[in-house]
PDB file of C-alpha atoms in Angstrom:
ATOM      1  CA  MET A   1      23.330  14.092  18.011  1.00 37.00           C
ATOM      2  CA  ASN A   2      19.806  13.007  18.981  1.00 43.00           C
ATOM      3  CA  SER A   3      18.000   9.922  17.754  1.00 44.00           C
ATOM      4  CA  ASP A   4      15.589  11.909  15.547  1.00 47.00           C
ATOM      5  CA  ASN A   5      18.507  13.401  13.597  1.00 46.00           C
ATOM      6  CA  GLU A   6      20.115  10.006  13.315  1.00 46.00           C
ATOM      7  CA  SER A   7      16.923   8.518  11.860  1.00 42.00           C
ATOM      8  CA  ILE A   8      16.625  11.372   9.334  1.00 50.00           C
ATOM      9  CA  GLU A   9      20.163  10.687   8.103  1.00 76.00           C
ATOM     10  CA  ARG A  10      19.496   7.006   7.535  1.00 88.00           C
ATOM     11  CA  ARG A  11      19.553   5.962   3.904  1.00 96.00           C
ATOM     12  CA  ILE A  12      16.159   4.415   3.210  1.00 98.00           C
ATOM     13  CA  LEU A  13      15.080   1.896   0.593  1.00 98.00           C
ATOM     14  CA  ALA A  14      11.299   1.889   0.088  1.00 98.00           C
ATOM     15  CA  VAL A  15       9.634  -1.114  -1.555  1.00 98.00           C
ATOM     16  CA  ASP A  16       6.089  -1.338  -2.922  1.00 97.00           C
ATOM     17  CA  ILE A  17       4.885  -4.875  -3.641  1.00 96.00           C
ATOM     18  CA  GLY A  18       1.854  -4.863  -5.942  1.00 90.00           C
ATOM     19  CA  GLY A  19      -0.134  -7.458  -7.794  1.00 87.00           C
ATOM     20  CA  ASN A  20       1.410  -6.444 -11.126  1.00 88.00           C
ATOM     21  CA  ASN A  21       4.713  -4.789 -10.273  1.00 93.00           C
ATOM     22  CA  LEU A  22       7.400  -4.828  -7.585  1.00 97.00           C
ATOM     23  CA  LYS A  23       8.891  -1.333  -7.258  1.00 97.00           C
ATOM     24  CA  ILE A  24      11.716   0.227  -5.255  1.00 98.00           C
ATOM     25  CA  LEU A  25      12.844   3.796  -4.630  1.00 98.00           C
ATOM     26  CA  SER A  26      15.611   5.444  -2.635  1.00 97.00           C
ATOM     27  CA  PRO A  27      16.191   9.200  -2.342  1.00 95.00           C
ATOM     28  CA  GLY A  28      18.335  10.431  -5.220  1.00 93.00           C
ATOM     29  CA  VAL A  29      17.741   7.268  -7.272  1.00 96.00           C
ATOM     30  CA  GLU A  30      15.134   6.812  -9.988  1.00 96.00           C
ATOM     31  CA  GLU A  31      12.301   4.351  -9.375  1.00 97.00           C
ATOM     32  CA  ARG A  32      13.009   0.793 -10.475  1.00 98.00           C
ATOM     33  CA  LYS A  33      10.517  -1.991 -11.039  1.00 97.00           C
ATOM     34  CA  THR A  34      10.036  -5.532 -12.192  1.00 98.00           C
ATOM     35  CA  LYS A  35       6.990  -7.701 -12.781  1.00 96.00           C
ATOM     36  CA  SER A  36       5.334  -9.485  -9.869  1.00 96.00           C
ATOM     37  CA  GLY A  37       2.147 -11.496 -10.437  1.00 93.00           C
ATOM     38  CA  PRO A  38       0.295 -14.553  -9.128  1.00 94.00           C
ATOM     39  CA  THR A  39       3.355 -16.823  -8.869  1.00 96.00           C
ATOM     40  CA  LEU A  40       5.684 -14.442  -7.014  1.00 97.00           C
ATOM     41  CA  SER A  41       6.865 -15.925  -3.701  1.00 97.00           C
ATOM     42  CA  ALA A  42       8.366 -14.019  -0.780  1.00 97.00           C
ATOM     43  CA  ARG A  43      11.817 -15.470  -1.466  1.00 97.00           C
ATOM     44  CA  GLN A  44      11.608 -14.460  -5.123  1.00 98.00           C
ATOM     45  CA  ALA A  45      10.553 -10.950  -4.098  1.00 98.00           C
ATOM     46  CA  VAL A  46      13.543 -10.603  -1.769  1.00 98.00           C
ATOM     47  CA  ASP A  47      15.917 -11.808  -4.494  1.00 98.00           C
ATOM     48  CA  ALA A  48      14.389  -9.346  -6.978  1.00 98.00           C
ATOM     49  CA  ILE A  49      14.691  -6.437  -4.525  1.00 98.00           C
ATOM     50  CA  ILE A  50      18.325  -7.235  -3.747  1.00 98.00           C
ATOM     51  CA  LEU A  51      19.118  -7.454  -7.462  1.00 98.00           C
ATOM     52  CA  MET A  52      17.389  -4.164  -8.312  1.00 98.00           C
ATOM     53  CA  ALA A  53      19.099  -2.389  -5.403  1.00 98.00           C
ATOM     54  CA  LYS A  54      22.560  -3.921  -5.859  1.00 97.00           C
ATOM     55  CA  ASP A  55      24.187  -0.537  -6.551  1.00 97.00           C
ATOM     56  CA  ILE A  56      22.132   1.458  -3.994  1.00 97.00           C
ATOM     57  CA  GLU A  57      23.523   2.159  -0.539  1.00 96.00           C
ATOM     58  CA  TYR A  58      20.825   1.888   2.117  1.00 97.00           C
ATOM     59  CA  ASP A  59      20.715   1.392   5.863  1.00 97.00           C
ATOM     60  CA  VAL A  60      17.035   0.588   6.486  1.00 98.00           C
ATOM     61  CA  ILE A  61      14.107  -0.760   4.471  1.00 98.00           C
ATOM     62  CA  SER A  62      10.383  -0.161   4.401  1.00 98.00           C
ATOM     63  CA  ILE A  63       8.146  -2.611   2.540  1.00 98.00           C
ATOM     64  CA  GLY A  64       4.504  -2.206   1.604  1.00 97.00           C
ATOM     65  CA  TYR A  65       2.907  -5.670   1.518  1.00 96.00           C
ATOM     66  CA  PRO A  66      -0.500  -6.391  -0.086  1.00 92.00           C
ATOM     67  CA  GLY A  67      -2.055  -8.086   2.933  1.00 92.00           C
ATOM     68  CA  PRO A  68      -2.292  -7.958   6.731  1.00 94.00           C
ATOM     69  CA  VAL A  69       0.894  -7.697   8.774  1.00 96.00           C
ATOM     70  CA  HIS A  70       1.589  -8.628  12.398  1.00 94.00           C
ATOM     71  CA  ASN A  71       4.891  -8.166  14.252  1.00 92.00           C
ATOM     72  CA  ASN A  72       6.715  -7.154  11.077  1.00 94.00           C
ATOM     73  CA  THR A  73       5.765 -10.256   9.110  1.00 95.00           C
ATOM     74  CA  PRO A  74       2.852 -11.187   6.813  1.00 97.00           C
ATOM     75  CA  SER A  75       0.038 -12.735   8.838  1.00 96.00           C
ATOM     76  CA  ARG A  76      -1.840 -14.054   5.796  1.00 95.00           C
ATOM     77  CA  GLU A  77      -0.981 -15.157   2.288  1.00 95.00           C
ATOM     78  CA  PRO A  78      -1.659 -12.419  -0.311  1.00 92.00           C
ATOM     79  CA  ALA A  79      -4.699 -12.816  -2.528  1.00 85.00           C
ATOM     80  CA  ASN A  80      -2.927 -11.875  -5.773  1.00 86.00           C
ATOM     81  CA  LEU A  81       0.621 -13.212  -5.390  1.00 95.00           C
ATOM     82  CA  GLY A  82       2.282 -16.616  -5.019  1.00 96.00           C
ATOM     83  CA  PRO A  83       2.864 -18.726  -1.876  1.00 94.00           C
ATOM     84  CA  GLY A  84       5.335 -18.555   0.999  1.00 96.00           C
ATOM     85  CA  TRP A  85       4.617 -15.128   2.480  1.00 98.00           C
ATOM     86  CA  GLN A  86       2.898 -15.867   5.782  1.00 97.00           C
ATOM     87  CA  GLY A  87       5.470 -15.812   8.583  1.00 95.00           C
ATOM     88  CA  PHE A  88       8.370 -15.041   6.238  1.00 97.00           C
ATOM     89  CA  ASP A  89      11.209 -13.306   8.117  1.00 96.00           C
ATOM     90  CA  PHE A  90      12.142 -10.289   5.975  1.00 97.00           C
ATOM     91  CA  VAL A  91      14.475  -8.888   8.632  1.00 95.00           C
ATOM     92  CA  GLU A  92      16.577 -12.042   8.529  1.00 96.00           C
ATOM     93  CA  ALA A  93      16.409 -12.195   4.730  1.00 97.00           C
ATOM     94  CA  PHE A  94      17.802  -8.668   4.287  1.00 97.00           C
ATOM     95  CA  GLY A  95      19.953  -8.471   7.410  1.00 96.00           C
ATOM     96  CA  LYS A  96      18.992  -4.824   7.937  1.00 96.00           C
ATOM     97  CA  PRO A  97      16.495  -2.898  10.101  1.00 97.00           C
ATOM     98  CA  LEU A  98      13.168  -3.202   8.337  1.00 97.00           C
ATOM     99  CA  LYS A  99       9.557  -2.092   8.719  1.00 98.00           C
ATOM    100  CA  LEU A 100       6.932  -4.189   6.954  1.00 98.00           C
ATOM    101  CA  LEU A 101       3.434  -2.746   6.740  1.00 97.00           C
ATOM    102  CA  ASN A 102       0.307  -3.103   4.667  1.00 96.00           C
ATOM    103  CA  ASP A 103       0.814  -1.443   1.266  1.00 95.00           C
ATOM    104  CA  ALA A 104      -2.373   0.628   1.501  1.00 96.00           C
ATOM    105  CA  LEU A 105      -1.264   1.888   4.898  1.00 97.00           C
ATOM    106  CA  MET A 106       2.113   2.909   3.496  1.00 98.00           C
ATOM    107  CA  GLN A 107       0.408   4.950   0.770  1.00 97.00           C
ATOM    108  CA  ALA A 108      -2.029   6.392   3.317  1.00 98.00           C
ATOM    109  CA  ILE A 109       0.899   7.619   5.429  1.00 98.00           C
ATOM    110  CA  GLY A 110       2.432   9.215   2.353  1.00 98.00           C
ATOM    111  CA  SER A 111      -0.894  10.932   1.603  1.00 98.00           C
ATOM    112  CA  TYR A 112      -1.638  12.078   5.151  1.00 98.00           C
ATOM    113  CA  LYS A 113      -2.191  15.795   5.820  1.00 97.00           C
ATOM    114  CA  GLY A 114      -3.645  15.625   9.329  1.00 97.00           C
ATOM    115  CA  GLY A 115      -7.053  14.845  10.803  1.00 98.00           C
ATOM    116  CA  ARG A 116      -8.924  11.693   9.805  1.00 98.00           C
ATOM    117  CA  LEU A 117      -7.827  10.207   6.490  1.00 98.00           C
ATOM    118  CA  LEU A 118      -9.471   7.251   4.754  1.00 98.00           C
ATOM    119  CA  PHE A 119      -7.333   5.743   1.999  1.00 98.00           C
ATOM    120  CA  LEU A 120      -8.748   3.374  -0.626  1.00 98.00           C
ATOM    121  CA  GLY A 121      -6.489   1.758  -3.210  1.00 96.00           C
ATOM    122  CA  LEU A 122      -8.154   0.604  -6.425  1.00 95.00           C
ATOM    123  CA  GLY A 123      -5.608  -1.846  -7.763  1.00 89.00           C
ATOM    124  CA  THR A 124      -5.552  -5.543  -8.490  1.00 86.00           C
ATOM    125  CA  GLY A 125      -7.665  -5.762  -5.338  1.00 89.00           C
ATOM    126  CA  LEU A 126      -8.921  -3.135  -2.898  1.00 94.00           C
ATOM    127  CA  GLY A 127      -6.534  -1.678  -0.340  1.00 94.00           C
ATOM    128  CA  SER A 128      -7.830   0.251   2.655  1.00 97.00           C
ATOM    129  CA  ALA A 129      -6.361   2.107   5.610  1.00 98.00           C
ATOM    130  CA  MET A 130      -6.961   5.048   7.923  1.00 98.00           C
ATOM    131  CA  VAL A 131      -4.699   7.543   9.638  1.00 98.00           C
ATOM    132  CA  ILE A 132      -6.443   9.238  12.563  1.00 98.00           C
ATOM    133  CA  GLU A 133      -4.590  12.020  14.372  1.00 98.00           C
ATOM    134  CA  ASN A 134      -1.229  10.516  13.305  1.00 98.00           C
ATOM    135  CA  VAL A 135      -2.173   6.957  14.318  1.00 98.00           C
ATOM    136  CA  ALA A 136      -1.898   4.694  11.266  1.00 98.00           C
ATOM    137  CA  GLN A 137      -4.355   1.813  11.120  1.00 97.00           C
ATOM    138  CA  PRO A 138      -4.603  -0.808   8.362  1.00 96.00           C
ATOM    139  CA  LEU A 139      -8.072  -1.997   7.409  1.00 96.00           C
ATOM    140  CA  GLU A 140      -9.230  -5.206   5.746  1.00 93.00           C
ATOM    141  CA  LEU A 141     -12.384  -4.112   3.934  1.00 96.00           C
ATOM    142  CA  ALA A 142     -11.715  -5.791   0.587  1.00 94.00           C
ATOM    143  CA  HIS A 143     -13.083  -9.245   1.397  1.00 92.00           C
ATOM    144  CA  LEU A 144     -16.181  -8.232   3.330  1.00 96.00           C
ATOM    145  CA  PRO A 145     -19.450  -9.283   1.653  1.00 97.00           C
ATOM    146  CA  TYR A 146     -21.009  -6.698  -0.644  1.00 97.00           C
ATOM    147  CA  LYS A 147     -23.552  -7.959  -3.198  1.00 96.00           C
ATOM    148  CA  LYS A 148     -24.643 -11.266  -4.735  1.00 94.00           C
ATOM    149  CA  GLN A 149     -22.351 -13.285  -2.449  1.00 95.00           C
ATOM    150  CA  GLN A 150     -19.370 -11.312  -3.722  1.00 97.00           C
ATOM    151  CA  THR A 151     -16.987  -8.966  -1.939  1.00 97.00           C
ATOM    152  CA  PHE A 152     -16.180  -5.274  -2.249  1.00 98.00           C
ATOM    153  CA  GLU A 153     -12.969  -6.269  -4.032  1.00 95.00           C
ATOM    154  CA  ASP A 154     -14.898  -8.313  -6.594  1.00 96.00           C
ATOM    155  CA  TYR A 155     -16.786  -5.181  -7.612  1.00 98.00           C
ATOM    156  CA  VAL A 156     -14.191  -2.383  -7.424  1.00 97.00           C
ATOM    157  CA  GLY A 157     -10.887  -4.212  -7.983  1.00 94.00           C
ATOM    158  CA  LYS A 158      -9.435  -5.062 -11.366  1.00 92.00           C
ATOM    159  CA  ARG A 159     -11.723  -8.081 -11.774  1.00 93.00           C
ATOM    160  CA  GLY A 160     -14.750  -5.841 -11.453  1.00 96.00           C
ATOM    161  CA  LEU A 161     -13.446  -3.383 -14.035  1.00 97.00           C
ATOM    162  CA  VAL A 162     -12.557  -6.078 -16.566  1.00 96.00           C
ATOM    163  CA  GLY A 163     -15.544  -8.327 -15.953  1.00 96.00           C
ATOM    164  CA  ARG A 164     -18.367  -5.798 -15.525  1.00 96.00           C
ATOM    165  CA  GLY A 165     -17.241  -2.936 -17.727  1.00 97.00           C
ATOM    166  CA  HIS A 166     -16.253   0.627 -16.975  1.00 97.00           C
ATOM    167  CA  MET A 167     -19.674   2.170 -16.333  1.00 97.00           C
ATOM    168  CA  LYS A 168     -20.820  -0.482 -13.846  1.00 97.00           C
ATOM    169  CA  TRP A 169     -17.410  -0.494 -12.196  1.00 98.00           C
ATOM    170  CA  LYS A 170     -17.451   3.275 -11.733  1.00 98.00           C
ATOM    171  CA  ALA A 171     -20.966   3.181 -10.277  1.00 98.00           C
ATOM    172  CA  SER A 172     -19.811   0.533  -7.798  1.00 98.00           C
ATOM    173  CA  VAL A 173     -16.777   2.629  -6.838  1.00 98.00           C
ATOM    174  CA  PHE A 174     -18.988   5.617  -6.038  1.00 98.00           C
ATOM    175  CA  ASP A 175     -21.391   3.448  -4.038  1.00 98.00           C
ATOM    176  CA  VAL A 176     -18.632   1.678  -2.085  1.00 98.00           C
ATOM    177  CA  VAL A 177     -16.834   4.916  -1.279  1.00 98.00           C
ATOM    178  CA  ALA A 178     -20.061   6.471   0.014  1.00 98.00           C
ATOM    179  CA  ARG A 179     -20.708   3.441   2.246  1.00 98.00           C
ATOM    180  CA  PHE A 180     -17.214   3.535   3.748  1.00 98.00           C
ATOM    181  CA  GLN A 181     -17.372   7.285   4.288  1.00 98.00           C
ATOM    182  CA  ALA A 182     -20.711   6.961   6.087  1.00 98.00           C
ATOM    183  CA  ALA A 183     -19.350   4.207   8.329  1.00 98.00           C
ATOM    184  CA  LEU A 184     -15.853   5.554   9.068  1.00 98.00           C
ATOM    185  CA  LEU A 185     -16.498   9.331   9.062  1.00 98.00           C
ATOM    186  CA  PRO A 186     -13.199  10.554   7.551  1.00 98.00           C
ATOM    187  CA  ASP A 187     -12.398  14.232   7.138  1.00 98.00           C
ATOM    188  CA  TYR A 188     -11.193  13.398   3.636  1.00 98.00           C
ATOM    189  CA  THR A 189     -10.712  10.345   1.454  1.00 98.00           C
ATOM    190  CA  VAL A 190      -7.770   9.670  -0.847  1.00 98.00           C
ATOM    191  CA  ILE A 191      -8.323   7.238  -3.710  1.00 98.00           C
ATOM    192  CA  GLY A 192      -5.181   5.723  -5.202  1.00 95.00           C
ATOM    193  CA  GLY A 193      -4.094   2.493  -6.812  1.00 91.00           C
ATOM    194  CA  GLY A 194      -3.487   1.409 -10.370  1.00 88.00           C
ATOM    195  CA  GLN A 195      -7.081   1.933 -11.493  1.00 92.00           C
ATOM    196  CA  ILE A 196      -7.358   5.555 -10.335  1.00 94.00           C
ATOM    197  CA  ASP A 197      -6.749   6.738 -13.911  1.00 93.00           C
ATOM    198  CA  GLU A 198     -10.017   5.043 -14.889  1.00 96.00           C
ATOM    199  CA  LEU A 199     -11.945   7.657 -12.879  1.00 96.00           C
ATOM    200  CA  ASP A 200     -12.511  10.911 -14.774  1.00 95.00           C
ATOM    201  CA  GLU A 201     -14.264  12.306 -11.700  1.00 96.00           C
ATOM    202  CA  LEU A 202     -14.131  11.467  -8.012  1.00 97.00           C
ATOM    203  CA  PRO A 203     -16.831  10.884  -5.394  1.00 97.00           C
ATOM    204  CA  ASN A 204     -17.640  13.694  -2.991  1.00 95.00           C
ATOM    205  CA  GLY A 205     -15.011  14.370  -0.342  1.00 96.00           C
ATOM    206  CA  CYS A 206     -12.285  12.527  -2.258  1.00 98.00           C
ATOM    207  CA  LEU A 207      -8.812  13.489  -3.434  1.00 98.00           C
ATOM    208  CA  ARG A 208      -6.879  11.817  -6.222  1.00 97.00           C
ATOM    209  CA  GLY A 209      -3.955   9.785  -4.927  1.00 95.00           C
ATOM    210  CA  ASP A 210      -0.632   8.983  -6.524  1.00 92.00           C
ATOM    211  CA  ASN A 211       1.110   5.616  -6.266  1.00 87.00           C
ATOM    212  CA  ARG A 212       4.428   7.411  -5.741  1.00 91.00           C
ATOM    213  CA  LEU A 213       3.105   8.507  -2.357  1.00 95.00           C
ATOM    214  CA  ALA A 214       3.584   4.916  -1.197  1.00 95.00           C
ATOM    215  CA  PHE A 215       7.317   5.592  -1.349  1.00 97.00           C
ATOM    216  CA  GLN A 216       6.864   8.843   0.561  1.00 97.00           C
ATOM    217  CA  GLY A 217       5.066   6.830   3.228  1.00 98.00           C
ATOM    218  CA  GLY A 218       7.968   4.397   3.281  1.00 98.00           C
ATOM    219  CA  PHE A 219      10.398   7.247   3.894  1.00 98.00           C
ATOM    220  CA  ARG A 220       8.131   8.982   6.400  1.00 97.00           C
ATOM    221  CA  ILE A 221       7.844   6.032   8.786  1.00 97.00           C
ATOM    222  CA  TRP A 222      11.595   6.268   9.388  1.00 97.00           C
ATOM    223  CA  GLN A 223      11.790  10.069   9.390  1.00 96.00           C
ATOM    224  CA  ASP A 224       8.638  11.298  11.164  1.00 96.00           C
ATOM    225  CA  SER A 225       8.406  10.195  14.780  1.00 95.00           C
ATOM    226  CA  SER A 226       4.869  11.643  15.084  1.00 97.00           C
ATOM    227  CA  ILE A 227       3.462   8.825  12.938  1.00 97.00           C
ATOM    228  CA  ILE A 228       2.388   5.930  15.162  1.00 96.00           C
ATOM    229  CA  LEU A 229       2.229   2.465  13.614  1.00 93.00           C
TER     230      LEU A 229
END
């Protein structure tokens, strides 16, 4: 049996860590979730995942993390969670083969249909990633300066929606998407995240994402050897 077949037969646990919820999914098992939030530490997240998955048999894990990742570990503390993430060893904590990647990148991989994809996640913050000819690349666009000494995330994340109102938020989303499309030249753009339901229409060249595709990305990185991380 070749290694590709062996990887397909692995039982995968996919984890999506968000600013509001921590969710897990394994094939054949319904999605499970618990609250996350601004006090959630890495150790608490691991304990919550283990508890939620206590009756699930899995061989490998994929985790979408809301921040930059280097060498399978968080390289920066998350903006919307608690402390203790940077440098945390998830492989040691779970004792299983594990792939940790930016959460927007995991959803981008689950949304990818070839060519040049730009993914933007409108959630608690702003997630961003590209997949170009099967090469998956996380981006860190959220905290770049935008207007009035504020960032893109300040305008199109949850704070912008709550603080500025729906109409101004939507106008900012359309403007920000157009700027990123002009700079990054995607073939298509997928907009996902928790605030996607607030958009009754989408900017030109955009497709509506689905947060469940983050799990599909988590499965795909173990199953599809053509995807390059």
